[in-house]
Short mmCIF file of C-alpha atoms in Angstrom, two decimals:
data_model
loop_
_atom_site.label_atom_id
_atom_site.label_comp_id
_atom_site.label_asym_id
_atom_site.label_seq_id
_atom_site.Cartn_x
_atom_site.Cartn_y
_atom_site.Cartn_z
CA GLU A 1 89.90 11.77 -11.10
CA LEU A 2 92.41 14.14 -9.96
CA VAL A 3 95.11 11.42 -8.81
CA GLY A 4 95.13 10.03 -12.34
CA ARG A 5 95.94 13.77 -13.40
CA GLU A 6 98.54 14.50 -11.08
CA HIS A 7 101.22 15.19 -13.41
CA GLU A 8 99.13 17.38 -15.23
CA PHE A 9 98.25 19.98 -12.15
CA HIS A 10 102.17 19.36 -10.86
CA PRO A 11 104.37 18.77 -14.14
CA GLY A 12 107.84 20.25 -12.24
CA ARG A 13 107.02 17.08 -9.63
CA ASP A 14 110.20 15.16 -11.18
CA TYR A 15 112.37 18.00 -10.82
CA LEU A 16 111.33 18.20 -6.88
CA ASN A 17 112.01 14.34 -6.61
CA PRO A 18 115.10 13.53 -3.89
CA ASN A 19 115.92 10.39 -6.68
CA PHE A 20 116.07 12.79 -9.56
CA GLU A 21 119.42 12.34 -11.05
CA GLY A 22 119.13 16.12 -13.01
CA ALA A 23 118.82 16.89 -17.03
CA SER A 24 120.40 17.86 -19.47
CA ALA A 25 120.23 21.63 -20.73
CA ALA A 26 117.99 20.28 -23.89
CA GLU A 27 115.71 18.02 -21.78
CA ASP A 28 115.05 21.19 -19.45
CA ARG A 29 113.92 23.22 -22.46
CA ALA A 30 112.09 20.36 -23.98
CA SER A 31 110.39 20.41 -20.31
CA ILE A 32 109.48 23.47 -20.33
CA SER A 33 108.30 24.02 -23.88
CA ARG A 34 105.92 21.16 -22.65
CA TRP A 35 105.05 22.95 -19.82
CA ILE A 36 103.95 26.16 -21.21
CA ALA A 37 102.05 24.45 -23.76
CA GLU A 38 99.93 22.81 -21.37
CA ALA A 39 99.52 25.61 -19.51
CA GLY A 40 98.03 27.63 -22.25
CA ALA A 41 95.99 24.57 -23.48
CA THR A 42 93.49 25.78 -20.16
CA CYS A 43 93.62 29.88 -20.97
CA GLU A 44 90.41 30.67 -21.34
CA THR A 45 88.98 34.57 -21.34
CA LEU A 46 86.31 34.46 -18.19
CA THR A 47 83.61 36.86 -16.91
CA HIS A 48 83.76 36.45 -13.60
CA PHE A 49 80.59 37.49 -11.10
CA ILE A 50 82.00 38.85 -7.31
CA PRO A 51 79.25 39.46 -5.20
CA CYS A 52 79.81 42.57 -2.57
CA HIS A 53 77.74 44.95 -0.55
CA ILE A 54 77.63 48.69 -1.74
CA GLY A 55 74.12 49.67 -1.42
CA LEU A 56 73.16 50.68 -4.47
CA GLU A 57 69.64 52.28 -4.86
CA SER A 58 67.22 51.62 -7.81
CA SER A 59 68.91 50.39 -11.62
CA ARG A 60 72.18 52.05 -10.79
CA THR A 61 75.17 50.70 -12.43
CA VAL A 62 78.54 51.94 -10.67
CA ALA A 63 81.64 51.32 -12.62
CA VAL A 64 85.44 51.47 -12.27
CA GLY A 65 87.29 51.12 -14.88
CA PRO A 66 86.16 47.39 -15.93
CA VAL A 67 84.88 46.54 -12.90
CA THR A 68 80.79 47.13 -13.22
CA ILE A 69 78.16 46.81 -10.86
CA LYS A 70 74.76 45.77 -10.61
CA ARG A 71 71.91 45.28 -8.44
CA THR A 72 71.69 41.15 -8.20
CA LYS A 73 68.34 40.91 -9.34
CA GLU A 74 69.20 42.43 -12.64
CA THR A 75 72.40 40.14 -12.53
CA LEU A 76 70.90 37.01 -12.43
CA GLU A 77 68.44 37.60 -14.62
CA HIS A 78 71.12 38.36 -17.27
CA LEU A 79 72.63 34.83 -16.42
CA ALA A 80 68.77 33.01 -16.02
CA GLY A 81 69.92 31.12 -19.28
CA ALA A 82 73.23 30.26 -18.23
CA PHE A 83 71.77 28.89 -14.83
CA GLU A 84 69.13 26.73 -16.54
CA ARG A 85 71.48 24.93 -19.06
CA HIS A 86 74.05 24.74 -16.65
CA LYS A 87 71.29 22.95 -14.58
CA ALA A 88 69.98 21.00 -17.26
CA ALA A 89 73.71 19.75 -18.11
CA ASN A 90 74.39 18.14 -14.60
CA GLU A 91 70.87 16.69 -13.37
CA GLY A 92 70.71 13.30 -12.47
CA ASN A 93 69.84 10.71 -14.54
CA GLY A 94 68.58 8.08 -11.93
CA GLU A 95 72.30 6.19 -11.29
CA ARG A 96 73.11 9.78 -9.21
CA PRO A 97 71.57 12.56 -7.43
CA ALA A 98 71.69 15.88 -9.04
CA TRP A 99 74.29 18.05 -8.43
CA PRO A 100 73.70 21.23 -5.71
CA GLY A 101 76.08 23.31 -6.94
CA THR A 102 74.03 25.13 -9.62
CA GLN A 103 71.16 26.51 -6.80
CA GLN A 104 73.58 26.57 -3.89
CA SER A 105 75.68 29.39 -6.29
CA ARG A 106 72.65 31.16 -7.25
CA GLU A 107 71.25 31.13 -3.74
CA TYR A 108 74.79 32.50 -2.65
CA LEU A 109 74.74 35.27 -5.04
CA GLU A 110 71.39 36.37 -3.59
CA ALA A 111 72.68 36.85 -0.08
CA PHE A 112 74.50 39.90 -1.96
CA SER A 113 72.50 42.97 -2.63
CA GLU A 114 75.22 44.18 -5.42
CA VAL A 115 77.30 41.82 -8.41
CA ALA A 116 80.44 43.03 -9.82
CA GLU A 117 81.14 41.88 -12.84
CA VAL A 118 84.66 41.67 -14.87
CA THR A 119 86.30 39.93 -17.48
CA VAL A 120 89.89 38.51 -17.31
CA PRO A 121 91.26 37.94 -20.51
CA MET A 122 93.26 34.41 -21.77
CA CYS A 123 94.13 33.17 -18.31
CA ASP A 124 94.16 29.53 -16.36
CA PRO A 125 91.28 29.63 -14.26
CA ARG A 126 92.90 29.68 -10.64
CA THR A 127 94.64 32.72 -11.28
CA SER A 128 91.54 34.05 -13.48
CA LYS A 129 89.71 34.29 -10.92
CA LYS A 130 92.50 35.47 -8.24
CA VAL A 131 92.84 38.17 -10.44
CA ALA A 132 89.19 38.96 -11.07
CA GLN A 133 88.64 39.28 -6.92
CA GLU A 134 91.78 41.67 -6.75
CA ALA A 135 90.43 44.01 -9.50
CA VAL A 136 87.45 44.04 -7.31
CA HIS A 137 88.68 44.97 -4.54
CA ALA A 138 90.94 47.65 -6.15
CA ALA A 139 86.94 49.00 -7.20
CA LEU A 140 85.66 48.46 -3.91
CA GLY A 141 88.66 50.19 -2.10
CA PHE A 142 88.09 53.52 -4.45
CA ILE A 143 84.69 54.11 -3.41
CA HIS A 144 85.85 53.28 0.44
CA LEU A 145 88.47 56.26 -0.43
CA MET A 146 85.56 59.09 -2.05
CA ALA A 147 82.70 57.48 0.30
CA GLY A 148 84.70 57.96 3.69
CA ALA A 149 84.66 55.66 6.62
CA SER A 150 81.60 56.35 8.22
CA ALA A 151 79.44 55.66 5.13
CA THR A 152 81.40 52.30 4.19
CA ARG A 153 82.19 50.48 7.23
CA LYS A 154 80.21 47.70 6.71
CA MET A 155 81.15 47.33 2.81
CA ARG A 156 82.39 44.14 1.76
CA GLY A 157 83.28 42.38 -1.84
CA GLY A 158 82.83 38.33 -1.13
CA GLY A 159 82.96 36.43 2.03
CA PRO A 160 80.11 34.38 3.73
CA ALA A 161 76.69 34.59 2.43
CA LEU A 162 74.96 37.13 5.36
CA ARG A 163 71.46 39.04 4.41
CA GLY A 164 72.30 41.23 7.34
CA ASP A 165 74.48 41.35 10.52
CA ARG A 166 72.19 39.93 13.19
CA ARG A 167 73.09 38.81 16.55
CA ALA A 168 71.72 37.96 19.90
CA SER A 169 73.31 38.51 23.55
CA VAL A 170 71.76 35.39 26.17
CA ALA A 171 72.47 35.58 29.71
CA ILE A 172 70.69 34.01 32.64
CA THR A 173 70.18 35.41 36.35
CA GLU A 174 71.03 33.43 39.23
CA SER A 175 67.24 33.06 40.06
CA GLY A 176 67.24 31.46 36.49
CA GLU A 177 65.50 34.54 34.56
CA LEU A 178 67.04 34.83 31.21
CA ARG A 179 68.29 38.07 29.74
CA LEU A 180 68.08 38.73 26.33
CA SER A 181 68.88 40.86 23.49
CA THR A 182 68.79 40.95 20.02
CA SER A 183 70.69 43.51 17.09
CA SER A 184 70.75 43.73 13.39
CA SER A 185 72.62 46.24 11.03
CA TRP A 186 72.94 46.61 7.53
CA GLU A 187 75.61 45.58 5.44
CA GLY A 188 76.84 47.30 2.50
CA ALA A 189 77.88 51.00 1.73
CA PHE A 190 75.74 54.05 3.65
CA VAL A 191 75.43 56.49 0.43
CA ASP A 192 72.28 57.15 -1.74
CA ASP A 193 72.22 58.12 -4.94
CA ASP A 194 73.15 62.23 -4.61
CA PHE A 195 77.06 60.16 -3.95
CA TRP A 196 76.67 58.38 -7.38
CA ASN A 197 75.51 61.38 -9.02
CA TRP A 198 78.70 63.18 -7.16
CA LEU A 199 80.91 60.69 -8.28
CA ASP A 200 80.15 61.29 -11.96
CA THR A 201 81.11 64.72 -11.39
CA GLU A 202 84.51 66.37 -12.16
CA PRO A 203 86.84 66.29 -10.08
CA GLN A 204 85.70 63.19 -8.74
CA ALA A 205 85.41 61.59 -12.56
CA SER A 206 88.69 62.23 -13.03
CA LEU A 207 89.89 60.17 -10.31
CA ARG A 208 87.51 57.31 -11.33
CA ARG A 209 89.73 57.18 -14.29
CA SER A 210 92.68 57.15 -12.50
CA ALA A 211 91.48 54.42 -10.03
CA GLY A 212 90.32 52.55 -13.33
CA LEU A 213 93.46 52.41 -14.51
CA VAL A 214 95.06 50.66 -11.89
CA VAL A 215 91.92 47.99 -11.93
CA GLU A 216 92.70 47.52 -16.16
CA MET A 217 96.46 47.24 -15.13
CA ILE A 218 95.85 44.26 -12.72
CA LEU A 219 93.79 42.48 -15.13
CA SER A 220 96.90 42.83 -17.66
CA ARG A 221 98.75 40.95 -15.10
CA ASN A 222 102.16 42.51 -16.15
CA PRO A 223 104.02 44.88 -12.95
CA LEU A 224 102.65 47.83 -11.99
CA PRO A 225 104.69 51.07 -12.25
CA MET A 226 105.25 52.17 -8.99
CA MET A 227 103.07 55.18 -8.05
CA ALA A 228 100.38 52.59 -9.18
CA SER A 229 101.68 49.89 -7.10
CA ARG A 230 101.79 52.65 -4.21
CA TYR A 231 98.47 53.80 -4.65
CA LEU A 232 97.02 50.46 -4.77
CA ASP A 233 98.93 49.54 -1.54
CA ALA A 234 97.74 52.04 0.35
CA THR A 235 94.23 51.95 -0.34
CA ARG A 236 94.16 47.99 0.30
CA TRP A 237 95.50 49.22 3.43
CA TYR A 238 92.61 52.09 4.05
CA ALA A 239 89.97 49.98 2.88
CA ASP A 240 91.47 47.29 5.77
CA ALA A 241 91.44 50.11 8.18
CA VAL A 242 87.95 51.29 7.51
CA ARG A 243 86.27 47.83 7.86
CA GLU A 244 88.85 47.38 11.01
CA PRO A 245 86.38 47.40 14.43
CA THR A 246 89.56 48.09 16.81
CA PRO A 247 90.73 52.04 16.74
CA SER A 248 94.26 51.45 17.65
CA ALA A 249 94.48 48.57 14.89
CA ALA A 250 93.24 50.83 12.87
CA VAL A 251 95.30 53.73 13.91
CA VAL A 252 98.54 51.41 12.41
CA LYS A 253 96.90 50.56 9.38
CA TYR A 254 96.28 54.15 8.51
CA LEU A 255 99.58 55.12 9.20
CA VAL A 256 100.95 52.11 7.09
CA ALA A 257 98.38 53.07 4.13
CA MET A 258 100.23 56.96 4.21
CA GLU A 259 103.65 55.32 4.68
CA ARG A 260 103.45 53.33 1.66
CA LEU A 261 102.33 56.42 -0.50
CA LEU A 262 105.30 58.57 0.85
CA TRP A 263 108.29 56.70 2.20
CA THR A 264 111.30 57.20 -0.06
CA GLY A 265 114.07 54.90 1.70
CA GLU A 266 115.17 57.51 4.37
CA ARG A 267 116.64 56.05 7.85
CA TYR A 268 116.91 58.99 9.60
CA GLY A 269 114.24 61.37 10.64
CA THR A 270 111.13 59.55 8.93
CA THR A 271 108.74 60.43 11.19
CA ARG A 272 109.82 64.13 10.74
CA LEU A 273 109.52 64.03 6.92
CA LEU A 274 106.55 61.78 6.71
CA SER A 275 104.30 64.12 9.11
CA GLU A 276 105.15 66.70 6.46
CA ARG A 277 104.75 65.54 3.54
CA ALA A 278 101.34 63.73 4.73
CA ALA A 279 100.13 67.38 6.04
CA ALA A 280 101.26 69.18 2.90
CA LEU A 281 99.54 66.86 0.38
CA SER A 282 96.37 66.62 2.37
CA PHE A 283 95.95 70.44 2.14
CA SER A 284 91.73 69.94 1.36
CA ILE A 285 91.42 69.38 5.15
CA ASP A 286 88.87 72.16 5.76
CA PRO A 287 89.70 74.44 8.42
CA TRP A 288 93.84 73.34 7.05
CA ASP A 289 97.05 74.39 8.92
CA PHE A 290 99.59 73.14 7.84
CA GLU A 291 101.92 73.04 11.12
CA ASP A 292 98.91 71.82 13.16
CA VAL A 293 98.55 68.98 10.97
CA ILE A 294 101.93 68.22 11.34
CA ALA A 295 102.15 67.89 15.13
CA ALA A 296 98.59 65.72 14.74
CA VAL A 297 100.79 63.00 12.36
CA LYS A 298 103.59 63.07 14.76
CA GLU A 299 101.78 62.16 17.51
CA ALA A 300 100.30 59.66 15.73
CA TYR A 301 103.16 58.18 14.53
CA GLY A 302 104.47 58.69 18.75
CA LEU A 303 101.69 55.90 19.33
CA ARG A 304 102.61 53.58 16.81
CA SER A 305 105.05 52.03 18.39
CA GLY A 306 103.12 52.11 21.95
CA ILE A 307 100.05 50.43 20.51
CA VAL A 308 102.35 47.65 18.45
CA HIS A 309 104.00 46.85 21.64
CA GLY A 310 101.27 46.77 24.06
CA ARG A 311 102.34 50.10 25.79
CA ILE A 312 99.34 52.01 25.26
CA ALA A 313 95.98 50.38 26.34
CA ASP A 314 92.96 50.68 23.39
CA GLY A 315 91.43 52.84 25.54
CA ASP A 316 93.21 55.23 25.72
CA PRO A 317 91.87 58.55 25.03
CA GLU A 318 94.85 59.54 22.75
CA ILE A 319 94.37 56.46 20.17
CA SER A 320 90.72 58.15 19.62
CA ARG A 321 92.28 61.56 19.18
CA SER A 322 94.84 59.44 16.67
CA PHE A 323 92.44 57.92 14.94
CA ARG A 324 90.45 60.49 13.58
CA THR A 325 93.52 62.37 12.54
CA CYS A 326 94.63 58.84 10.91
CA GLU A 327 91.45 58.37 9.05
CA THR A 328 90.79 62.02 7.99
CA VAL A 329 94.55 62.68 6.64
CA SER A 330 94.74 59.18 4.91
CA ARG A 331 91.64 59.66 3.12
CA GLU A 332 92.95 63.38 2.36
CA LEU A 333 96.15 62.22 0.99
CA LEU A 334 95.25 59.05 -1.13
CA GLN A 335 92.72 61.51 -2.60
CA THR A 336 95.48 64.09 -3.74
CA PHE A 337 97.56 61.65 -4.28
CA LEU A 338 95.29 60.08 -6.86
CA MET A 339 94.39 63.60 -8.23
CA ARG A 340 98.20 64.74 -8.89
CA TYR A 341 99.31 61.46 -9.84
CA GLY A 342 97.42 59.29 -11.16
CA PRO A 343 96.58 60.20 -14.77
CA ASP A 344 100.73 59.05 -14.90
CA PHE A 345 100.02 55.91 -13.39
CA HIS A 346 101.11 54.39 -16.34
CA ARG A 347 104.64 55.90 -16.60
CA GLU A 348 107.55 54.69 -14.75
CA THR A 349 109.84 56.62 -12.67
CA THR A 350 112.11 56.14 -9.45
CA ILE A 351 112.47 56.69 -5.94
CA ASN A 352 114.94 59.35 -6.34
CA LYS A 353 112.66 61.13 -8.30
CA LEU A 354 109.73 60.83 -6.00
CA GLN A 355 112.02 61.76 -3.12
CA ALA A 356 113.04 65.12 -5.10
CA HIS A 357 109.21 66.05 -5.50
CA LEU A 358 107.72 65.44 -2.51
CA ASP A 359 110.72 67.54 -0.77
CA GLY A 360 110.20 70.19 -3.34
CA PHE A 361 106.63 70.33 -2.65
CA VAL A 362 107.18 70.54 1.11
CA LYS A 363 109.20 73.17 0.66
CA GLU A 364 106.62 75.19 -1.21
CA VAL A 365 104.55 74.76 1.68
CA TRP A 366 106.96 76.28 3.79
CA ASP A 367 107.32 79.15 2.35
CA GLN A 368 104.05 79.85 1.71
CA THR A 369 103.69 79.42 5.40
CA ARG A 370 106.10 81.40 6.73
CA ALA A 371 105.04 84.23 4.37
CA ARG A 372 101.71 84.14 5.23
CA ALA A 373 102.70 84.63 9.39
CA LYS A 374 105.27 87.47 7.85
CA PHE A 375 102.68 89.52 6.74
CA GLN A 376 99.48 88.31 8.65
CA PRO A 377 98.49 91.70 11.10
CA ALA A 378 98.65 90.65 14.61
CA PRO A 379 95.85 90.51 16.89
CA THR A 380 94.90 94.20 18.42
CA PRO A 381 94.47 93.34 22.19
CA LEU A 382 91.25 94.02 23.74
CA PRO A 383 91.85 96.65 26.90
CA CYS A 384 91.49 94.00 29.48
CA ASP A 385 93.97 92.51 27.90
CA THR A 386 96.11 94.87 27.67
CA GLN A 387 95.97 95.65 31.66
CA SER A 388 96.03 92.37 32.66
CA VAL A 389 99.83 92.26 30.91
CA THR A 390 100.88 95.55 31.61
CA HIS A 391 99.80 95.45 35.40
CA GLY A 392 99.16 92.13 36.09
CA PRO A 393 95.55 89.74 36.95
CA SER A 394 92.77 92.38 37.92
CA GLN A 395 91.72 91.14 41.10
CA GLY A 396 88.26 90.18 39.54
CA ARG A 397 89.59 87.54 36.67
#
């Protein structure tokens, strides 16, 4: 069947043939018009059901824009009639065996705790599936961002149909005695109903509306405005870093997420600029000290080349320290970016405007930091400190 429909799947194949002798402009226009008509005939609106593990409790439903996530049981109850009709239409008639795909597809969904549902309007099936997957992963990226890395390291969408992560270790001694150990761990986000309730309150609900706006843009299949594109790319890197089991690789991915938000074409002094911008925009860290955060991010950037080029081993203590910095700062930075710019993601802007805004914001924070330092009273030294400074250390110290 595929051989007979080969030209339908590759309408431009003639133009790639080495023996193709060319065509006139009129013939080219006619061919393009015919291909567009053929492609349009395959377009349809499809609602996709993509399984995921996010750990919802009871019958709660979570929506991020047009993506709705429900417990798998509820989704399968909704799809029961469609599955039965599909099975009846594809059962064997004695001449050929029954097609097993209906039951296999249902069993695949059953292996996951939740299913994400999203409708892609008027698109060819292959592109529709790709767009749906991108939209669902954008929604999951928002949950990664809001719940944090520690709670979502094993949250995922699609992939292998694993009900749990079960492993075994097998070894044998010189005398032939087995040494066995087994382990199992949960799949999904380690969050409870309190988190989802919190996500419904302001300002979290406002952030979810902005994230949902980006998902809607994905479904429109139009080029994303610059700020929306930066947020989406950075969230992908952040979510990838969250799931990354190797700390050194996670550090690099967290830094890429930060750069995607903050870089505006600078060729010199990039580390200093990005560190200052990251520190200025991640001010919700508690306790927050502008200069301390700058120093920590600079240190992480200093490690990156060493990690990439193999100069620094994964077990180096510097990596552990920078891992925590990057994990915290990148999350705070993304949340602040979503809060400040999310409502205007649909508007176009320029790199020069973003650069001017970021530089102005950093200057404002520097001015406030220096003003606080100027008017902060000096600490009163203790008597023992005065003695040690004036007369040198005492004998008992």
